[in-house]
Coordinates of C-alpha atoms and ligand atoms in Angstrom, one line a residue:
X89 CA 0.0 0.0 0.0
X90 CA 1.4 3.3 -1.1
X91 CA 1.5 5.8 1.8
X92 CA 0.1 9.2 1.6
X93 CA 2.8 11.8 1.0
X94 CA 3.1 15.3 2.6
X95 CA 2.7 16.8 -0.8
X96 CA -0.7 15.2 -1.2
X97 CA -1.8 16.2 2.3
X98 CA -0.8 19.8 1.6
X99 CA -2.6 19.8 -1.7
X100 CA -5.8 18.4 -0.2
X101 CA -5.7 20.8 2.7
X102 CA -5.1 23.8 0.4
X103 CA -8.0 22.7 -1.8
X104 CA -10.3 22.4 1.2
X105 CA -9.3 25.8 2.6
X106 CA -9.7 27.3 -0.9
X107 CA -13.3 26.0 -1.2
X108 CA -14.4 26.7 2.3
X109 CA -12.7 29.8 3.6
X110 CA -15.8 31.9 3.0
X111 CA -17.7 29.7 5.4
X112 CA -15.9 31.6 8.2
X113 CA -18.2 34.5 7.4
X114 CA -21.4 32.5 8.0
X115 CA -23.4 32.7 11.1
X116 CA -25.3 30.1 13.1
X117 CA -28.2 28.9 11.1
X118 CA -31.0 26.2 11.2
X119 CA -30.1 23.5 13.8
X120 CA -27.0 25.5 14.9
X121 CA -29.4 27.8 16.8
X122 CA -30.7 25.1 19.1
X123 CA -27.4 23.1 19.3
X124 CA -25.1 26.1 19.9
X125 CA -26.8 29.4 20.7
X126 CA -29.6 27.9 23.0
X127 CA -27.5 25.0 24.4
X128 CA -26.5 25.6 28.0
X129 CA -24.2 22.5 27.8
X130 CA -21.7 24.7 26.0
X131 CA -21.3 27.1 29.0
X132 CA -18.4 26.5 31.4
X133 CA -21.0 26.8 34.3
X134 CA -22.7 23.5 33.3
X135 CA -21.0 20.5 34.9
X136 CA -19.1 18.4 32.3
X137 CA -21.0 15.2 33.2
X138 CA -24.3 16.8 32.0
X139 CA -22.9 16.4 28.4
X140 CA -23.3 12.7 28.9
X141 CA -26.8 13.0 30.4
X142 CA -28.3 15.4 27.8
X143 CA -29.0 15.1 24.1
X144 CA -27.4 17.0 21.3
X145 CA -29.6 20.1 22.1
X146 CA -28.9 20.1 25.8
X147 CA -32.2 18.5 26.8
X148 CA -32.0 15.7 29.4
X149 CA -32.3 12.4 27.6
X150 CA -34.9 11.3 30.2
X151 CA -37.4 14.0 29.1
X152 CA -40.0 13.2 26.6
X153 CA -39.3 16.4 24.5
X154 CA -35.7 15.2 24.1
X155 CA -34.8 14.5 20.5
X156 CA -32.8 11.5 21.7
X157 CA -29.8 12.2 19.6
X158 CA -26.8 11.4 21.7
X159 CA -23.6 13.0 20.6
X160 CA -21.7 14.1 23.7
X161 CA -18.3 14.2 22.1
X162 CA -19.5 16.5 19.4
X163 CA -21.0 18.8 22.1
X164 CA -17.6 18.6 23.9
X165 CA -15.9 20.1 20.8
X166 CA -18.5 22.9 20.7
X167 CA -17.7 23.6 24.3
X168 CA -14.0 24.0 23.4
X169 CA -15.0 26.5 20.8
X170 CA -17.1 28.3 23.4
X171 CA -14.2 28.5 25.8
X172 CA -12.1 29.9 23.0
X173 CA -14.4 32.4 21.4
X174 CA -17.8 32.4 23.2
X175 CA -20.5 32.6 20.6
X176 CA -18.6 34.1 17.8
X177 CA -19.2 31.8 14.9
X178 CA -16.0 31.9 12.9
X179 CA -14.0 29.7 15.3
X180 CA -16.7 27.0 15.0
X181 CA -16.6 27.2 11.2
X182 CA -12.8 27.2 11.2
X183 CA -12.6 24.0 13.2
X184 CA -15.1 22.4 10.8
X185 CA -12.9 23.2 7.8
X186 CA -9.9 21.7 9.6
X187 CA -11.8 18.6 10.4
X188 CA -13.0 18.3 6.8
X189 CA -9.3 18.4 5.7
X190 CA -8.6 15.6 8.1
X191 CA -11.5 13.5 6.7
X192 CA -10.2 14.0 3.2
X193 CA -6.7 12.8 4.1
X194 CA -8.1 9.7 5.9
X195 CA -10.3 9.1 2.8
X196 CA -7.2 9.2 0.7
X197 CA -5.7 6.6 3.0
X198 CA -8.8 4.5 2.6
X199 CA -8.8 4.7 -1.2
X200 CA -5.1 3.7 -1.3
X201 CA -6.1 0.4 0.1
X202 CA -8.3 -0.4 -2.9
X203 CA -6.9 1.7 -5.8
X204 CA -3.7 2.8 -7.4
X205 CA -1.9 6.0 -6.6
X206 CA -3.3 8.5 -9.1
X207 CA -6.9 7.1 -9.1
X208 CA -7.1 7.3 -5.3
X209 CA -5.8 10.8 -5.3
X210 CA -8.4 11.9 -7.9
X211 CA -11.1 10.3 -5.8
X212 CA -9.9 12.2 -2.7
X213 CA -9.8 15.5 -4.7
X214 CA -13.4 14.9 -5.8
X215 CA -14.4 14.1 -2.2
X216 CA -12.8 17.3 -1.0
X217 CA -14.6 19.7 -3.3
X218 CA -17.9 17.9 -3.7
X219 CA -20.7 20.5 -3.0
X220 CA -22.8 17.9 -1.2
X221 CA -20.4 18.2 1.7
X222 CA -21.3 21.9 2.4
X223 CA -24.1 20.6 4.6
X224 CA -21.6 18.9 6.9
X225 CA -18.8 21.5 6.7
X226 CA -20.6 24.9 6.5
X227 CA -23.4 23.9 8.9
X228 CA -21.8 23.9 12.3
X229 CA -23.9 21.0 13.5
X230 CA -22.4 19.1 10.6
X231 CA -19.5 18.7 13.0
X232 CA -21.2 15.5 14.2
X233 CA -20.8 14.0 10.7
X234 CA -17.2 15.2 10.3
X235 CA -16.1 13.8 13.7
X236 CA -17.9 10.6 13.2
X237 CA -16.3 10.2 9.7
X238 CA -12.9 10.8 11.1
X239 CA -13.3 8.1 13.7
X240 CA -15.0 5.6 11.5
X241 CA -12.4 5.9 8.8
X242 CA -9.7 5.5 11.5
X243 CA -11.5 2.5 12.8
X244 CA -11.6 0.9 9.4
X245 CA -7.9 1.7 8.7
X246 CA -7.0 0.2 12.1
X247 CA -9.0 -2.9 11.2
X248 CA -7.1 -3.5 8.0
X249 CA -4.0 -4.1 10.2
X250 CA -5.6 -6.9 12.1
X251 CA -4.2 -9.6 9.7
X252 CA -0.6 -10.6 10.5
X253 CA 1.9 -11.5 7.8
X254 CA 1.6 -15.2 8.7
X255 CA -2.3 -14.9 8.5
X256 CA -2.6 -14.8 12.3
X257 CA -5.0 -12.5 14.1
X258 CA -3.4 -9.4 15.5
X259 CA -5.6 -8.3 18.4
X260 CA -4.4 -4.8 19.1
X261 CA -5.8 -3.3 15.9
X262 CA -9.1 -5.0 16.6
X263 CA -9.3 -3.5 20.1
X264 CA -8.5 -0.1 18.5
X265 CA -11.2 -0.6 16.0
X266 CA -13.8 -1.3 18.6
X267 CA -12.7 1.7 20.7
X268 CA -12.7 4.0 17.6
X269 CA -16.2 2.8 16.6
X270 CA -17.4 3.6 20.1
X271 CA -15.9 7.1 19.8
X272 CA -17.4 7.6 16.3
X273 CA -20.8 6.5 17.7
X274 CA -20.5 9.0 20.5
X275 CA -19.9 11.7 17.8
X276 CA -22.9 10.6 15.7
X277 CA -25.0 7.5 15.9
X278 CA -24.2 6.3 12.3
X279 CA -20.6 5.7 13.3
X280 CA -21.6 2.2 14.3
X281 CA -22.3 1.2 10.6
X282 CA -18.5 0.9 10.0
X283 CA -18.6 -2.5 11.7
X284 CA -20.6 -3.8 8.8
X285 CA -18.0 -2.5 6.4
X286 CA -15.3 -4.2 8.5
X287 CA -17.1 -7.5 8.3
X288 CA -17.5 -7.2 4.5
X289 CA -13.8 -6.3 4.2
X290 CA -12.8 -9.2 6.3
X291 CA -14.7 -11.8 4.3
X292 CA -14.3 -10.6 0.8
X293 CA -11.0 -8.6 0.8
X294 CA -8.8 -9.8 3.7
X295 CA -9.8 -13.5 3.3
X296 CA -10.5 -13.2 -0.4
X297 CA -13.7 -15.2 -0.4
X298 CA -16.1 -15.0 -3.3
X299 CA -19.8 -15.7 -2.8
X300 CA -19.6 -19.2 -4.6
X301 CA -16.6 -20.1 -2.5
X302 CA -18.4 -19.1 0.6
X303 CA -21.5 -21.2 -0.1
X304 CA -19.4 -24.1 -1.2
X305 CA -17.4 -24.1 2.1
X306 CA -20.5 -23.7 4.2
X307 CA -22.3 -26.5 2.3
X308 CA -19.3 -28.8 2.8
X309 CA -19.3 -28.1 6.5
X310 CA -23.1 -28.5 6.8
X311 CA -22.9 -31.9 5.1
X312 CA -20.4 -32.9 7.7
X313 CA -17.8 -33.6 5.1
X314 CA -15.3 -31.1 6.3
X315 CA -14.4 -29.4 9.5
X316 CA -14.1 -25.7 9.3
X317 CA -10.9 -24.7 7.5
X318 CA -8.5 -22.8 9.7
X319 CA -9.0 -19.5 7.8
X320 CA -12.8 -19.8 8.1
X321 CA -12.5 -20.3 11.9
X322 CA -10.3 -17.3 12.1
X323 CA -12.7 -15.1 10.2
X324 CA -15.6 -16.4 12.3
X325 CA -13.8 -15.5 15.5
X326 CA -13.1 -12.0 14.3
X327 CA -16.6 -11.5 13.1
X328 CA -18.0 -12.7 16.4
X329 CA -15.8 -10.2 18.3
X330 CA -17.0 -7.4 16.0
X331 CA -20.7 -8.4 16.3
X332 CA -20.6 -8.8 20.0
X333 CA -19.1 -5.4 20.4
X334 CA -21.7 -3.9 18.1
X335 CA -24.4 -5.5 20.2
X336 CA -22.9 -4.1 23.4
X337 CA -22.8 -0.6 21.8
X338 CA -26.5 -1.0 20.8
X339 CA -27.5 -2.1 24.3
X340 CA -25.7 0.9 25.8
X341 CA -27.4 3.2 23.3
X342 CA -30.8 1.8 24.1
X343 CA -30.1 2.3 27.8
X344 CA -29.2 5.9 27.1
X345 CA -32.4 6.7 25.4
X346 CA -34.2 4.9 28.2
X347 CA -36.2 2.8 25.8
X348 CA -38.2 5.8 24.7
X349 CA -38.4 6.9 21.1
X350 CA -38.5 10.6 20.3
X351 CA -41.8 12.1 19.3
X352 CA -41.9 13.0 15.7
X353 CA -44.8 14.6 13.9
X354 CA -46.1 12.9 10.8
X355 CA -44.4 15.7 8.7
X356 CA -40.8 14.8 9.6
X357 CA -40.9 11.7 7.5
X358 CA -44.2 11.3 5.7
X359 CA -43.1 8.0 4.1
X360 CA -42.4 6.3 7.4
X361 CA -46.1 6.4 8.4
X362 CA -47.5 5.6 5.0
X363 CA -49.0 2.2 4.3
X364 CA -47.6 -0.6 2.2
X365 CA -46.6 -0.4 -0.6
X366 CA -46.3 3.4 -0.6
X367 CA -43.7 3.3 2.2
X368 CA -41.5 0.8 0.5
X369 CA -41.8 2.4 -2.9
X370 CA -41.0 5.8 -1.5
X371 CA -38.0 4.5 0.4
X372 CA -36.6 2.9 -2.7
X373 CA -37.2 6.2 -4.5
X374 CA -35.0 8.0 -1.9
X375 CA -31.9 6.1 -3.0
X376 CA -31.8 7.2 -6.6
X377 CA -32.7 10.7 -5.4
X378 CA -29.5 10.6 -3.2
X379 CA -27.4 9.1 -6.0
X380 CA -28.6 11.8 -8.4
X381 CA -27.6 14.5 -5.9
X382 CA -24.1 13.0 -5.9
X383 CA -23.9 13.1 -9.7
X384 CA -25.6 16.4 -10.1
X385 CA -25.2 18.5 -6.9
X386 CA -26.6 21.7 -8.5
X387 CA -29.9 21.8 -6.6
X388 CA -29.0 21.4 -2.9
X389 CA -31.5 21.9 -0.2
X390 CA -31.0 22.1 3.5
X391 CA -34.2 20.2 4.5
X392 CA -35.9 17.2 2.9
X393 CA -38.8 16.7 5.3
X394 CA -42.5 17.3 4.8
X395 CA -43.6 17.6 1.1
X396 CA -40.2 17.7 -0.4
X397 CA -40.3 14.2 -1.8
X398 CA -43.7 13.3 -3.0
X399 CA -45.0 9.9 -1.8
X400 CA -44.7 7.2 -4.5
X401 CA -48.1 5.5 -4.4
X402 CA -47.9 2.9 -7.1
X403 CA -45.4 1.6 -9.6
X404 CA -47.3 3.7 -12.2
X405 CA -46.3 7.0 -10.5
X406 CA -44.2 9.3 -12.6
X407 CA -41.0 7.8 -11.2
X408 CA -41.6 4.0 -11.5
X409 CA -38.5 3.1 -13.5
X410 CA -36.4 5.1 -11.0
X411 CA -37.9 3.3 -8.0
X412 CA -37.0 -0.1 -9.4
X413 CA -33.6 1.3 -10.4
X414 CA -33.3 2.2 -6.8
X415 CA -32.8 -1.4 -5.8
X416 CA -29.7 -1.5 -8.0
X417 CA -28.5 1.8 -6.7
X418 CA -28.4 0.3 -3.2
X419 CA -25.1 -1.4 -4.2
X420 CA -23.4 1.9 -4.9
X421 CA -25.1 4.2 -2.4
X422 CA -22.2 4.5 -0.1
X423 CA -20.7 7.7 -1.2
X424 CA -17.1 6.8 -1.2
X425 CA -17.5 3.6 -3.1
X426 CA -19.5 5.5 -5.6
X427 CA -16.9 7.9 -6.1
X428 CA -14.3 5.2 -6.4
X429 CA -16.0 3.4 -9.2
X430 CA -16.3 6.7 -10.9
X431 CA -12.7 7.5 -10.7
X432 CA -11.8 3.9 -11.6
X433 CA -13.7 4.4 -14.9
X434 CA -11.7 7.5 -15.3
X435 CA -8.5 5.6 -14.9
X436 CA -9.4 3.0 -17.6
X437 CA -10.3 5.7 -19.9
X438 CA -7.1 7.7 -19.4
X439 CA -4.9 4.8 -20.3
X440 CA -5.9 4.9 -24.0
X441 CA -3.4 7.5 -25.4
X442 CA -5.6 10.0 -27.2
X443 CA -8.4 9.8 -24.7
X444 CA -6.0 10.5 -21.9
X445 CA -5.7 14.3 -22.4
X446 CA -9.5 14.5 -23.0
X447 CA -10.3 12.7 -19.7
X448 CA -7.8 14.8 -17.7
X449 CA -9.4 17.9 -19.2
X450 CA -12.9 16.7 -18.3
X451 CA -11.7 15.8 -14.8
X452 CA -10.3 19.3 -14.4
X453 CA -13.6 20.8 -15.5
X454 CA -15.5 18.6 -13.1
X455 CA -13.2 19.5 -10.2
X456 CA -13.4 23.2 -11.0
X457 CA -17.2 23.3 -11.3
X458 CA -17.6 21.4 -8.1
X459 CA -15.2 23.7 -6.3
X460 CA -17.0 26.8 -7.6
X461 CA -20.4 25.4 -6.7
X462 CA -19.1 24.6 -3.2
X463 CA -17.7 28.1 -2.7
X464 CA -21.0 29.6 -3.9
X465 CA -23.1 27.3 -1.8
X466 CA -21.3 28.4 1.3
X467 CA -22.9 31.9 0.9
X468 CA -26.3 30.3 1.1
X469 CA -25.4 29.3 4.7
X470 CA -24.6 32.9 5.6
X471 CA -27.9 33.5 7.4
X472 CA -31.2 31.7 8.0
X473 CA -32.9 34.0 5.5
X474 CA -30.4 33.2 2.7
X475 CA -30.4 29.5 3.6
X476 CA -34.1 29.0 3.5
X477 CA -34.8 31.2 0.5
X478 CA -32.2 29.3 -1.4
X479 CA -33.9 26.1 -0.4
X480 CA -37.3 27.4 -1.6
X481 CA -35.7 27.9 -5.1
X482 CA -35.2 24.1 -5.2
X483 CA -38.4 23.0 -3.5
X484 CA -41.6 24.9 -3.0
X485 CA -43.7 22.2 -1.4
X486 CA -41.9 22.0 1.9
X487 CA -43.9 24.0 4.5
X488 CA -41.0 23.9 6.9
X489 CA -39.0 26.1 4.6
X490 CA -41.8 28.6 4.2
X491 CA -42.1 28.6 8.0
X492 CA -38.4 29.1 8.5
X493 CA -38.1 32.1 6.1
X494 CA -41.1 33.5 8.0
X495 CA -39.2 33.0 11.3
X496 CA -36.1 34.7 9.9
X497 CA -38.3 37.7 9.0
X498 CA -40.2 37.6 12.3
X499 CA -36.8 37.8 14.1
X500 CA -36.2 41.1 12.2
X501 CA -39.7 42.3 13.3
X502 CA -40.8 42.3 9.6
X503 CA -44.2 40.8 10.6
X504 CA -46.0 41.8 7.4
X505 CA -43.5 39.9 5.2
X506 CA -43.3 37.0 7.7
X507 CA -47.1 36.6 7.5
X508 CA -46.9 36.1 3.7
X509 CA -44.5 33.2 4.2
X510 CA -46.5 31.6 7.0
X511 CA -49.7 31.8 5.0
X512 CA -47.9 30.1 2.1
X513 CA -46.9 27.4 4.5
X514 CA -50.5 26.8 5.4
X515 CA -51.3 26.6 1.6
X516 CA -48.7 24.0 0.7
X517 CA -49.4 21.9 3.9
X518 CA -53.0 22.7 5.0
X519 CA -52.8 20.3 8.0
X520 CA -49.6 21.8 9.4
X521 CA -50.6 22.8 12.9
X522 CA -47.3 24.7 13.4
X523 CA -47.9 26.9 10.4
X524 CA -51.3 27.9 11.6
X525 CA -49.9 28.7 15.0
X526 CA -47.3 30.9 13.3
X527 CA -50.0 32.7 11.3
X528 CA -51.9 33.3 14.6
X529 CA -48.9 34.6 16.4
X530 CA -48.0 37.0 13.6
X531 CA -51.5 38.3 13.4
X532 CA -51.3 38.9 17.1
X533 CA -48.1 40.8 16.7
X534 CA -49.8 42.9 14.1
X535 CA -52.6 43.6 16.5
X536 CA -55.1 41.7 14.4
X537 CA -56.7 39.7 17.2
X538 CA -59.7 38.5 15.2
X539 CA -57.6 36.9 12.5
X540 CA -55.2 35.6 15.1
X541 CA -58.1 33.8 16.9
X542 CA -59.3 32.3 13.6
X543 CA -55.9 30.9 12.8
X544 CA -55.5 29.4 16.3
X545 CA -59.0 27.9 16.0
X546 CA -58.0 26.2 12.7
X547 CA -54.8 24.9 14.4
X548 CA -56.9 23.6 17.3
X549 CA -59.3 21.8 15.0
X550 CA -56.3 19.9 13.5
X551 CA -55.3 18.5 16.8
X552 CA -56.4 14.9 17.5
X553 CA -59.8 15.3 19.1
X554 CA -60.6 14.0 22.6
X555 CA -63.2 11.3 22.8
X556 CA -65.2 11.9 26.0
X557 CA -64.6 9.2 28.6
X558 CA -61.6 7.8 26.8
X559 CA -58.1 8.2 28.0
X560 CA -56.1 10.4 25.6
X561 CA -53.8 7.8 24.0
X562 CA -52.2 9.5 21.0
X563 CA -48.9 11.1 21.6
X564 CA -49.1 14.7 20.8
X565 CA -46.0 16.7 19.8
X566 CA -45.6 18.9 22.9
X567 CA -45.2 22.0 20.8
X568 CA -48.6 21.6 19.3
X569 CA -50.3 21.7 22.7
X570 CA -49.2 25.3 22.9
X571 CA -52.1 26.1 20.6
X572 CA -54.4 25.9 23.6
X573 CA -52.2 28.2 25.6
X574 CA -51.8 30.7 22.8
X575 CA -55.5 30.8 22.1
X576 CA -56.3 31.2 25.8
X577 CA -53.7 33.9 26.3
X578 CA -55.3 35.7 23.3
X579 CA -58.9 35.6 24.4
X580 CA -58.3 36.3 28.1
X581 CA -57.5 39.9 27.0
X582 CA -61.3 40.3 26.8
X583 CA -62.6 40.4 30.4
X584 CA -65.9 38.7 29.5
X585 CA -64.1 35.6 28.1
X586 CA -62.0 34.6 31.1
X587 CA -64.1 31.4 31.7
X588 CA -63.6 30.4 28.1
X589 CA -59.8 30.8 28.4
X590 CA -59.8 28.8 31.6
X591 CA -61.7 26.0 29.8
X592 CA -58.8 25.9 27.2
X593 CA -56.1 25.6 29.9
X594 CA -58.1 22.8 31.5
X595 CA -58.4 21.0 28.2
X596 CA -54.6 21.2 27.6
X597 CA -54.0 19.9 31.1
X598 CA -56.4 17.0 30.5
X599 CA -54.5 16.1 27.4
X600 CA -51.1 16.3 29.2
X601 CA -51.4 16.2 33.0
X602 CA -47.6 17.0 33.0
X603 CA -48.0 20.2 30.9
X604 CA -46.2 22.7 33.2
X605 CA -46.8 25.7 31.0
X606 CA -50.6 25.1 31.2
X607 CA -50.6 25.2 35.0
X608 CA -48.5 28.4 35.0
X609 CA -50.7 30.2 32.6
X610 CA -53.8 29.0 34.3
X611 CA -52.5 30.2 37.6
X612 CA -52.1 33.7 36.2
X613 CA -55.6 33.6 34.8
X614 CA -57.1 32.4 38.1
X615 CA -55.4 35.2 40.0
X616 CA -56.9 37.6 37.5
X617 CA -60.3 36.0 38.1
X618 CA -59.8 36.5 41.8
X619 CA -59.6 32.8 42.6
X620 CA -56.4 32.8 44.6
X621 CA -56.8 29.4 46.2
X622 CA -57.3 27.7 42.8
X623 CA -54.3 29.6 41.5
X624 CA -52.3 28.3 44.4
X625 CA -53.3 24.7 43.5
X626 CA -52.2 25.3 39.9
X627 CA -48.8 26.6 41.0
X628 CA -48.4 23.7 43.4
X629 CA -49.0 21.3 40.6
X630 CA -46.5 23.1 38.3
X631 CA -44.0 23.0 41.2
X632 CA -44.4 19.2 41.5
X633 CA -43.3 19.0 37.9
X634 CA -40.4 21.5 38.2
X635 CA -39.2 22.1 41.7
X636 CA -36.2 24.3 40.7
X637 CA -38.0 27.1 38.9
X638 CA -37.5 30.3 40.8
X639 CA -40.3 32.1 38.9
X640 CA -42.8 29.5 40.1
X641 CA -41.9 30.0 43.7
X642 CA -42.1 33.7 43.2
X643 CA -45.6 33.5 41.7
X644 CA -46.7 31.2 44.6
X645 CA -45.5 33.9 47.0
X646 CA -47.6 36.5 45.1
X647 CA -50.6 34.2 45.6
X648 CA -49.7 34.0 49.3
X649 CA -49.8 37.8 49.6
X650 CA -53.2 37.8 47.9
X651 CA -54.4 35.2 50.4
X652 CA -53.1 37.4 53.2
X653 CA -50.4 35.0 54.3
X654 CA -47.2 37.1 54.5
X655 CA -45.1 34.6 56.4
X656 CA -45.7 31.9 53.8
X657 CA -45.1 34.5 51.1
X658 CA -41.7 35.4 52.6
X659 CA -40.7 31.8 52.8
X660 CA -41.5 31.3 49.1
X661 CA -39.7 34.5 48.1
X662 CA -36.7 33.1 49.8
X663 CA -37.0 29.8 48.0
X664 CA -37.0 31.8 44.7
X665 CA -34.0 33.7 45.8
X666 CA -32.2 30.5 46.8
X667 CA -32.6 29.3 43.3
X668 CA -31.8 32.6 41.6
X669 CA -30.2 35.1 43.9
X670 CA -30.6 37.8 41.2
X671 CA -34.4 37.4 40.9
X672 CA -35.1 41.1 40.8
X673 CA -38.9 40.9 41.4
X674 CA -38.4 38.6 44.3
X675 CA -35.8 40.8 45.9
X676 CA -38.0 43.9 45.4
X677 CA -41.2 42.4 46.7
X678 CA -39.7 40.5 49.6
X679 CA -38.1 43.8 50.7
X680 CA -41.4 45.5 50.5
X681 CA -43.0 42.7 52.5
X682 CA -40.5 42.9 55.2
X683 CA -40.9 46.7 55.3
X684 CA -44.7 46.3 55.6
X685 CA -44.4 43.9 58.5
X686 CA -42.1 46.4 60.2
X687 CA -43.7 48.6 62.9
X688 CA -43.9 51.8 60.7
X689 CA -45.3 50.9 57.3
X690 CA -44.8 53.4 54.6
X691 CA -47.6 54.5 52.4
X692 CA -45.6 53.8 49.3
X693 CA -45.5 50.1 49.8
X694 CA -49.2 49.9 50.0
X695 CA -49.6 51.2 46.5
X696 CA -47.6 48.4 44.9
X697 CA -49.9 45.8 46.2
X698 CA -52.8 46.9 43.9
X699 CA -51.3 46.0 40.5
X700 CA -51.0 42.4 41.3
X701 CA -50.8 41.0 37.8
X702 CA -47.9 43.4 37.1
X703 CA -45.9 41.6 39.6
X704 CA -46.3 38.1 38.1
X705 CA -43.1 37.0 36.6
X706 CA -43.4 36.8 32.8
X707 CA -43.2 33.4 31.3
X708 CA -42.3 33.1 27.7
X709 CA -43.3 29.8 26.2
X710 CA -40.1 28.5 24.7
X711 CA -41.1 27.7 21.2
X712 CA -39.0 25.3 19.2
X713 CA -37.1 27.4 16.7
X714 CA -37.2 24.7 14.2
X715 CA -40.3 25.2 12.1
X716 CA -42.8 26.1 14.8
Ligands
NAG61 C1 -65.4 40.4 24.3 O1 -66.2 39.3 24.2 C2 -67.6 39.4 24.1 C3 -68.3 38.1 24.2 O2 -67.7 37.2 23.4 C4 -67.9 40.2 22.8 O3 -69.3 40.4 22.6 C5 -67.1 41.5 22.8 O4 -67.3 42.1 21.5 C6 -65.6 41.3 23.0 N1 -64.9 42.5 23.2 C7 -63.9 42.9 22.5 C8 -63.3 44.2 22.8 O5 -63.4 42.1 21.6

């Protein structure tokens, strides 16, 4: 095996830097926002062990709203970036570019195992400039893919050293492989798949079996004619070690997600919840779609959920040939192998004298167009607005994209323009609850309460309906339940509709007895309705669900004041202050309270008691930034 030279490493690195230096000017977009900006696991104040208890977005794995993606080592590298440059995005992008260069060099090592010198180098060059990698390099959360690729390639390269010169088993590389696979899996879950590739390599490359040979040997053994040949026994032993370690990794992973699956809406993967044969046909259709993107990466899009890929209902749909073709594409779907066969063809071509120059020229053109496309594609990732508008050019049926352009405009307070995008989202996906909620919120921001209410009512009608007397069984995406809260918050502005608002909070609570926000909002309403003892119950319920929320203890204290129980109020103010010593409202009101109970009450303190609802801490329902 020819080694990789320094010259090649420098060339590859130079090429990667040339294609990606402009990504340093990009901000945090799309999933970066929840994984980096909103992720408290990046802050030095969060204990390190939390990284191993929380998911990729900083939510405890044990919570239902957790996405269940477990990538603690990737989060650890984000944390290093944070230590270095807080939330300035260029250091994060720089590290991604460096990691991509490392992946390219390892990929060249990998190709060297299977191909000759020049072919493998061409393959690595193509890999380095291919525009499809912008998702992983320019999107900061793509760090998970980069790290996982580094460790899985390293795992595979280690495995290739597990066969000694005298055909014995060398155990150190095998142990390294298992370790590196575990590391790759802690960077991103797909890392584990490399074990399959190691198994295939072992049987068909290292041992040189062909399928007929394999069946012949197995048949001989089954008929009892032969014992296992020594080489077969060796292979079996290695495979067993690999498979057992995979199983162990899978068991650990299942423990980590605590045997709960994440809650997805039916929009995340419409094919997965379709019936047979639509599901199978659509899944097969996805393979050629991916293969086509590799060959023709001119129309890249950052999100493929919702209506992007139409469901394939029958073989007579417009794409029937392609979906059968998809079965064959399975064989070449692994990107690297695909690339390899491509550059292999290039090699054969280039050996025929006259064609040689021609093929080098074509190759040069291909590399240049790819590099230019990659460089330009990076600009799309500059901001959320540019990213999602670029995606809409490729695909106008995905409501999430319309919603996200709307969110980008909403963040700039351009509500009128945002509204147009949210309305378009409801047109392309009329049953998208989140889109109707966005429309409602924007109307509310535009002070058009009547239209806002209409939008919320549509969203509510799309929720699974409760059957009286039956336990609510369907799992609802927690975000969608906010429609009850939003609608209630809207209509309680009208003093004659307080009962109606309370009804909505109670409905939300009946659907999700652990819906903290519903208790909190209901508590506020009940206070406004002059029902302090019921408000107290609501806050006590919310506190059962979240004991460490300073605002909740503070609100409870306000209820205590209302119920003329100053000593209890003081106790609860102090609990709030224990949890958050800088809780301004708690500091202020407990000071007032102590002043009042002092022998000479001042007139001033009396006045503050009147505007009770002003004193309630403000809760902002944390909306998931992605799509809703
Ligand atoms: C408040 O609600 C009542 C009853 O639904 C309605 O008649 C009235 O017009 C509403 N007031 C405002 C200001 O919207």
